[in-house]
């Protein structure tokens, strides 16, 4: 992987793990800026950290210069104030082989006291 992009960073109010999870939607546009087509098995796949209910999404084939919109509907659980920063990463990969095709996509969550929001 030669590139990485932050696709979202949120600060959520900390609370009980029994509190409802928080739905978060992030939209990105990915472009095949290479010289060869991406295969039909191209996908955005979680490669590190929690997947927040979004383990993988197929992209289908993309020719050089073509783009696709990726809508990541995430479900982030509540955690106690001061919990460690959570960083999750997805990569654009060939799902059949695991070979990376594009950048790393990073999403970060921190849990803070409500007055810090």
Short mmCIF file of N, CA and C in Angstrom, two decimals:
data_model
loop_
_atom_site.label_atom_id
_atom_site.label_comp_id
_atom_site.label_asym_id
_atom_site.label_seq_id
_atom_site.Cartn_x
_atom_site.Cartn_y
_atom_site.Cartn_z
N UNK A 1 0.85 -1.17 0.00
CA UNK A 1 0.00 0.00 0.00
C UNK A 1 0.89 1.24 0.00
N UNK A 2 0.66 2.11 -0.97
CA UNK A 2 1.50 3.31 -1.10
C UNK A 2 0.83 4.57 -0.57
N UNK A 3 -0.47 4.53 -0.32
CA UNK A 3 -1.19 5.71 0.12
C UNK A 3 -2.14 5.34 1.26
N UNK A 4 -2.44 6.34 2.09
CA UNK A 4 -3.44 6.18 3.15
C UNK A 4 -4.22 7.48 3.26
N UNK A 5 -5.52 7.35 3.49
CA UNK A 5 -6.39 8.51 3.63
C UNK A 5 -7.28 8.33 4.85
N UNK A 6 -7.47 9.41 5.59
CA UNK A 6 -8.41 9.40 6.71
C UNK A 6 -9.80 9.66 6.14
N UNK A 7 -10.71 8.69 6.30
CA UNK A 7 -12.07 8.83 5.78
C UNK A 7 -13.03 9.32 6.84
N UNK A 8 -12.55 9.48 8.07
CA UNK A 8 -13.38 10.01 9.13
C UNK A 8 -12.67 9.97 10.47
N UNK A 9 -12.99 10.97 11.28
CA UNK A 9 -12.48 11.04 12.65
C UNK A 9 -13.60 11.65 13.47
N UNK A 10 -14.07 10.92 14.47
CA UNK A 10 -15.18 11.40 15.29
C UNK A 10 -14.82 11.33 16.77
N UNK A 11 -15.40 12.26 17.52
CA UNK A 11 -15.33 12.24 18.98
C UNK A 11 -16.75 12.02 19.46
N UNK A 12 -16.97 10.95 20.19
CA UNK A 12 -18.30 10.60 20.67
C UNK A 12 -18.36 10.73 22.18
N UNK A 13 -19.55 11.05 22.71
CA UNK A 13 -19.66 11.08 24.16
C UNK A 13 -19.47 9.69 24.74
N UNK A 14 -18.61 9.60 25.73
CA UNK A 14 -18.39 8.32 26.39
C UNK A 14 -19.61 7.94 27.20
N UNK A 15 -19.72 6.69 27.50
CA UNK A 15 -20.86 6.22 28.28
C UNK A 15 -20.76 4.75 28.55
N UNK A 16 -21.81 4.22 29.04
CA UNK A 16 -21.88 2.80 29.35
C UNK A 16 -21.85 1.98 28.07
N UNK A 17 -21.24 0.83 28.15
CA UNK A 17 -21.24 -0.05 26.98
C UNK A 17 -22.65 -0.58 26.70
N UNK A 18 -23.57 -0.37 27.66
CA UNK A 18 -24.96 -0.77 27.47
C UNK A 18 -25.75 0.26 26.66
N UNK A 19 -25.19 1.48 26.52
CA UNK A 19 -25.87 2.53 25.76
C UNK A 19 -25.92 2.13 24.29
N UNK A 20 -26.90 2.67 23.55
CA UNK A 20 -27.00 2.30 22.14
C UNK A 20 -25.77 2.71 21.33
N UNK A 21 -25.49 1.93 20.32
CA UNK A 21 -24.41 2.25 19.40
C UNK A 21 -24.78 3.49 18.59
N UNK A 22 -23.77 4.09 17.97
CA UNK A 22 -23.97 5.31 17.19
C UNK A 22 -23.79 4.99 15.71
N UNK A 23 -24.82 5.26 14.89
CA UNK A 23 -24.65 5.04 13.45
C UNK A 23 -23.88 6.21 12.84
N UNK A 24 -22.92 5.88 12.00
CA UNK A 24 -22.10 6.89 11.32
C UNK A 24 -21.98 6.48 9.86
N UNK A 25 -22.19 7.43 8.97
CA UNK A 25 -22.06 7.17 7.55
C UNK A 25 -20.92 8.02 6.99
N UNK A 26 -20.02 7.39 6.27
CA UNK A 26 -18.97 8.12 5.59
C UNK A 26 -19.00 7.71 4.12
N UNK A 27 -18.92 8.71 3.25
CA UNK A 27 -18.94 8.46 1.80
C UNK A 27 -17.61 8.89 1.22
N UNK A 28 -17.08 8.05 0.35
CA UNK A 28 -15.84 8.38 -0.35
C UNK A 28 -15.99 7.98 -1.81
N UNK A 29 -15.16 8.55 -2.63
CA UNK A 29 -15.08 8.15 -4.04
C UNK A 29 -13.69 7.60 -4.26
N UNK A 30 -13.64 6.37 -4.77
CA UNK A 30 -12.35 5.76 -5.08
C UNK A 30 -12.19 5.74 -6.59
N UNK A 31 -10.97 5.94 -7.03
CA UNK A 31 -10.68 5.99 -8.47
C UNK A 31 -9.51 5.06 -8.77
N UNK A 32 -9.65 4.29 -9.83
CA UNK A 32 -8.55 3.47 -10.30
C UNK A 32 -7.62 4.40 -11.08
N UNK A 33 -6.56 4.85 -10.41
CA UNK A 33 -5.61 5.75 -11.07
C UNK A 33 -4.39 5.00 -11.61
N UNK A 34 -4.54 3.68 -11.70
CA UNK A 34 -3.46 2.86 -12.25
C UNK A 34 -3.59 2.72 -13.76
N UNK A 35 -2.81 1.80 -14.30
CA UNK A 35 -2.79 1.58 -15.75
C UNK A 35 -3.46 0.28 -16.17
N UNK A 36 -3.91 -0.52 -15.19
CA UNK A 36 -4.58 -1.78 -15.51
C UNK A 36 -5.95 -1.81 -14.82
N UNK A 37 -6.92 -2.51 -15.42
CA UNK A 37 -8.25 -2.59 -14.80
C UNK A 37 -8.20 -3.35 -13.48
N UNK A 38 -9.07 -2.94 -12.55
CA UNK A 38 -9.26 -3.72 -11.33
C UNK A 38 -10.19 -4.87 -11.67
N UNK A 39 -10.00 -6.04 -11.06
CA UNK A 39 -10.83 -7.21 -11.38
C UNK A 39 -12.25 -7.08 -10.81
N UNK A 40 -13.12 -7.96 -11.29
CA UNK A 40 -14.51 -8.00 -10.78
C UNK A 40 -14.54 -8.28 -9.28
N UNK A 41 -13.47 -8.84 -8.75
CA UNK A 41 -13.40 -9.18 -7.33
C UNK A 41 -12.82 -8.04 -6.49
N UNK A 42 -12.67 -6.84 -7.06
CA UNK A 42 -12.18 -5.69 -6.29
C UNK A 42 -13.17 -5.38 -5.17
N UNK A 43 -12.63 -5.05 -4.00
CA UNK A 43 -13.48 -4.80 -2.84
C UNK A 43 -12.78 -3.86 -1.86
N UNK A 44 -13.59 -3.22 -1.04
CA UNK A 44 -13.09 -2.50 0.13
C UNK A 44 -13.24 -3.48 1.29
N UNK A 45 -12.14 -3.83 1.95
CA UNK A 45 -12.19 -4.85 3.01
C UNK A 45 -11.46 -4.37 4.26
N UNK A 46 -12.03 -4.68 5.42
CA UNK A 46 -11.41 -4.33 6.69
C UNK A 46 -10.12 -5.14 6.84
N UNK A 47 -9.03 -4.43 7.15
CA UNK A 47 -7.75 -5.11 7.30
C UNK A 47 -7.13 -4.92 8.68
N UNK A 48 -7.71 -4.00 9.48
CA UNK A 48 -7.15 -3.76 10.81
C UNK A 48 -8.19 -3.07 11.68
N UNK A 49 -8.26 -3.47 12.94
CA UNK A 49 -9.18 -2.85 13.89
C UNK A 49 -10.60 -3.37 13.72
N UNK A 50 -11.51 -2.75 14.50
CA UNK A 50 -12.91 -3.15 14.42
C UNK A 50 -13.49 -2.78 13.06
N UNK A 51 -14.40 -3.61 12.57
CA UNK A 51 -15.01 -3.29 11.28
C UNK A 51 -16.29 -2.45 11.43
N UNK A 52 -16.76 -2.25 12.66
CA UNK A 52 -17.95 -1.44 12.95
C UNK A 52 -19.14 -1.84 12.06
N UNK A 53 -19.28 -3.13 11.81
CA UNK A 53 -20.40 -3.62 11.01
C UNK A 53 -20.22 -3.48 9.51
N UNK A 54 -19.02 -3.13 9.09
CA UNK A 54 -18.72 -2.97 7.65
C UNK A 54 -17.46 -3.78 7.31
N UNK A 55 -17.60 -5.11 7.23
CA UNK A 55 -16.41 -5.93 6.98
C UNK A 55 -15.88 -5.82 5.55
N UNK A 56 -16.79 -5.69 4.58
CA UNK A 56 -16.36 -5.70 3.19
C UNK A 56 -17.47 -5.20 2.29
N UNK A 57 -17.07 -4.59 1.17
CA UNK A 57 -18.04 -4.18 0.14
C UNK A 57 -17.40 -4.38 -1.23
N UNK A 58 -18.08 -5.11 -2.10
CA UNK A 58 -17.57 -5.32 -3.45
C UNK A 58 -17.64 -4.04 -4.28
N UNK A 59 -16.63 -3.84 -5.11
CA UNK A 59 -16.59 -2.67 -6.00
C UNK A 59 -16.86 -3.04 -7.45
N UNK A 60 -16.63 -4.29 -7.81
CA UNK A 60 -16.72 -4.76 -9.19
C UNK A 60 -15.50 -4.25 -9.96
N UNK A 61 -15.46 -4.51 -11.23
CA UNK A 61 -14.32 -4.10 -12.06
C UNK A 61 -14.33 -2.60 -12.27
N UNK A 62 -13.15 -1.99 -12.22
CA UNK A 62 -13.00 -0.57 -12.54
C UNK A 62 -11.84 -0.42 -13.51
N UNK A 63 -12.10 0.18 -14.65
CA UNK A 63 -11.04 0.45 -15.62
C UNK A 63 -10.22 1.64 -15.17
N UNK A 64 -9.01 1.79 -15.69
CA UNK A 64 -8.22 2.97 -15.34
C UNK A 64 -9.01 4.26 -15.61
N UNK A 65 -8.99 5.15 -14.63
CA UNK A 65 -9.72 6.41 -14.74
C UNK A 65 -11.15 6.36 -14.25
N UNK A 66 -11.71 5.16 -14.06
CA UNK A 66 -13.08 5.05 -13.56
C UNK A 66 -13.11 5.19 -12.04
N UNK A 67 -14.26 5.67 -11.55
CA UNK A 67 -14.42 5.89 -10.12
C UNK A 67 -15.69 5.20 -9.63
N UNK A 68 -15.74 4.96 -8.33
CA UNK A 68 -16.93 4.37 -7.69
C UNK A 68 -17.13 5.04 -6.34
N UNK A 69 -18.39 5.26 -5.98
CA UNK A 69 -18.71 5.80 -4.66
C UNK A 69 -18.83 4.66 -3.67
N UNK A 70 -18.23 4.83 -2.51
CA UNK A 70 -18.31 3.85 -1.44
C UNK A 70 -19.01 4.51 -0.26
N UNK A 71 -20.12 3.93 0.16
CA UNK A 71 -20.86 4.42 1.32
C UNK A 71 -20.63 3.42 2.44
N UNK A 72 -19.96 3.89 3.49
CA UNK A 72 -19.65 3.03 4.63
C UNK A 72 -20.62 3.36 5.76
N UNK A 73 -21.61 2.50 5.98
CA UNK A 73 -22.54 2.66 7.10
C UNK A 73 -21.95 1.91 8.29
N UNK A 74 -21.44 2.67 9.24
CA UNK A 74 -20.77 2.10 10.40
C UNK A 74 -21.67 2.16 11.63
N UNK A 75 -21.48 1.23 12.54
CA UNK A 75 -22.17 1.21 13.82
C UNK A 75 -21.10 1.17 14.90
N UNK A 76 -20.95 2.32 15.60
CA UNK A 76 -19.87 2.46 16.57
C UNK A 76 -20.42 2.27 17.98
N UNK A 77 -19.92 1.30 18.73
CA UNK A 77 -20.41 1.07 20.09
C UNK A 77 -19.93 2.16 21.04
N UNK A 78 -20.72 2.39 22.09
CA UNK A 78 -20.32 3.34 23.14
C UNK A 78 -19.22 2.71 23.97
N UNK A 79 -18.35 3.56 24.47
CA UNK A 79 -17.27 3.13 25.37
C UNK A 79 -17.14 4.16 26.48
N UNK A 80 -16.41 3.81 27.50
CA UNK A 80 -16.19 4.72 28.62
C UNK A 80 -15.34 5.91 28.18
N UNK A 81 -15.57 7.06 28.82
CA UNK A 81 -14.75 8.24 28.57
C UNK A 81 -13.29 7.86 28.81
N UNK A 82 -12.43 8.32 27.94
CA UNK A 82 -11.01 8.04 28.09
C UNK A 82 -10.57 6.71 27.52
N UNK A 83 -11.50 5.97 26.92
CA UNK A 83 -11.09 4.72 26.26
C UNK A 83 -10.05 5.05 25.20
N UNK A 84 -9.21 4.12 24.93
CA UNK A 84 -8.16 4.34 23.93
C UNK A 84 -8.76 4.71 22.59
N UNK A 85 -8.06 5.53 21.85
CA UNK A 85 -8.46 5.86 20.49
C UNK A 85 -8.60 4.57 19.71
N UNK A 86 -9.67 4.46 18.95
CA UNK A 86 -9.88 3.28 18.12
C UNK A 86 -9.60 3.66 16.68
N UNK A 87 -8.74 2.93 16.04
CA UNK A 87 -8.38 3.19 14.64
C UNK A 87 -8.65 1.92 13.85
N UNK A 88 -9.47 2.06 12.83
CA UNK A 88 -9.77 0.93 11.96
C UNK A 88 -9.35 1.27 10.55
N UNK A 89 -8.96 0.24 9.81
CA UNK A 89 -8.49 0.46 8.44
C UNK A 89 -9.13 -0.53 7.49
N UNK A 90 -9.46 -0.01 6.32
CA UNK A 90 -9.93 -0.82 5.22
C UNK A 90 -8.97 -0.59 4.07
N UNK A 91 -8.88 -1.54 3.17
CA UNK A 91 -8.03 -1.39 1.99
C UNK A 91 -8.82 -1.82 0.77
N UNK A 92 -8.43 -1.27 -0.36
CA UNK A 92 -8.99 -1.71 -1.63
C UNK A 92 -8.13 -2.88 -2.08
N UNK A 93 -8.77 -4.04 -2.18
CA UNK A 93 -8.04 -5.29 -2.46
C UNK A 93 -8.76 -6.11 -3.52
N UNK A 94 -8.03 -7.06 -4.08
CA UNK A 94 -8.65 -8.10 -4.88
C UNK A 94 -9.11 -9.15 -3.87
N UNK A 95 -10.41 -9.27 -3.67
CA UNK A 95 -10.94 -10.18 -2.65
C UNK A 95 -10.58 -11.64 -2.92
N UNK A 96 -10.31 -11.99 -4.16
CA UNK A 96 -9.96 -13.37 -4.49
C UNK A 96 -8.53 -13.71 -4.09
N UNK A 97 -7.64 -12.72 -4.11
CA UNK A 97 -6.22 -12.99 -3.86
C UNK A 97 -5.67 -12.27 -2.63
N UNK A 98 -6.37 -11.21 -2.19
CA UNK A 98 -5.88 -10.40 -1.08
C UNK A 98 -4.85 -9.36 -1.51
N UNK A 99 -4.55 -9.28 -2.79
CA UNK A 99 -3.56 -8.32 -3.28
C UNK A 99 -4.13 -6.91 -3.20
N UNK A 100 -3.38 -5.97 -2.58
CA UNK A 100 -3.87 -4.59 -2.51
C UNK A 100 -3.92 -3.94 -3.89
N UNK A 101 -4.99 -3.18 -4.13
CA UNK A 101 -5.16 -2.48 -5.40
C UNK A 101 -5.12 -0.97 -5.23
N UNK A 102 -5.39 -0.51 -4.04
CA UNK A 102 -5.49 0.93 -3.82
C UNK A 102 -5.09 1.30 -2.41
N UNK A 103 -5.48 2.49 -1.99
CA UNK A 103 -5.00 3.03 -0.71
C UNK A 103 -5.64 2.39 0.51
N UNK A 104 -5.04 2.68 1.63
CA UNK A 104 -5.57 2.32 2.94
C UNK A 104 -6.55 3.42 3.35
N UNK A 105 -7.70 3.05 3.90
CA UNK A 105 -8.74 3.99 4.32
C UNK A 105 -8.86 3.89 5.83
N UNK A 106 -8.63 4.98 6.54
CA UNK A 106 -8.54 4.97 8.00
C UNK A 106 -9.69 5.75 8.62
N UNK A 107 -10.29 5.16 9.66
CA UNK A 107 -11.38 5.80 10.41
C UNK A 107 -11.01 5.75 11.89
N UNK A 108 -11.12 6.89 12.58
CA UNK A 108 -10.73 6.98 13.99
C UNK A 108 -11.90 7.42 14.86
N UNK A 109 -11.96 6.85 16.07
CA UNK A 109 -13.00 7.20 17.04
C UNK A 109 -12.34 7.43 18.39
N UNK A 110 -12.76 8.51 19.07
CA UNK A 110 -12.36 8.72 20.47
C UNK A 110 -13.63 8.97 21.28
N UNK A 111 -13.57 8.63 22.55
CA UNK A 111 -14.71 8.81 23.45
C UNK A 111 -14.32 9.84 24.50
N UNK A 112 -15.13 10.90 24.58
CA UNK A 112 -14.79 12.03 25.46
C UNK A 112 -15.98 12.36 26.36
N UNK A 113 -15.69 13.17 27.39
CA UNK A 113 -16.76 13.66 28.26
C UNK A 113 -17.66 14.58 27.43
N UNK A 114 -18.96 14.55 27.63
CA UNK A 114 -19.88 15.36 26.84
C UNK A 114 -19.51 16.84 26.78
N UNK A 115 -18.97 17.42 27.86
CA UNK A 115 -18.63 18.83 27.86
C UNK A 115 -17.44 19.15 26.94
N UNK A 116 -16.70 18.13 26.47
CA UNK A 116 -15.57 18.34 25.57
C UNK A 116 -15.98 18.36 24.11
N UNK A 117 -17.24 18.05 23.83
CA UNK A 117 -17.70 18.01 22.43
C UNK A 117 -17.96 19.39 21.89
#
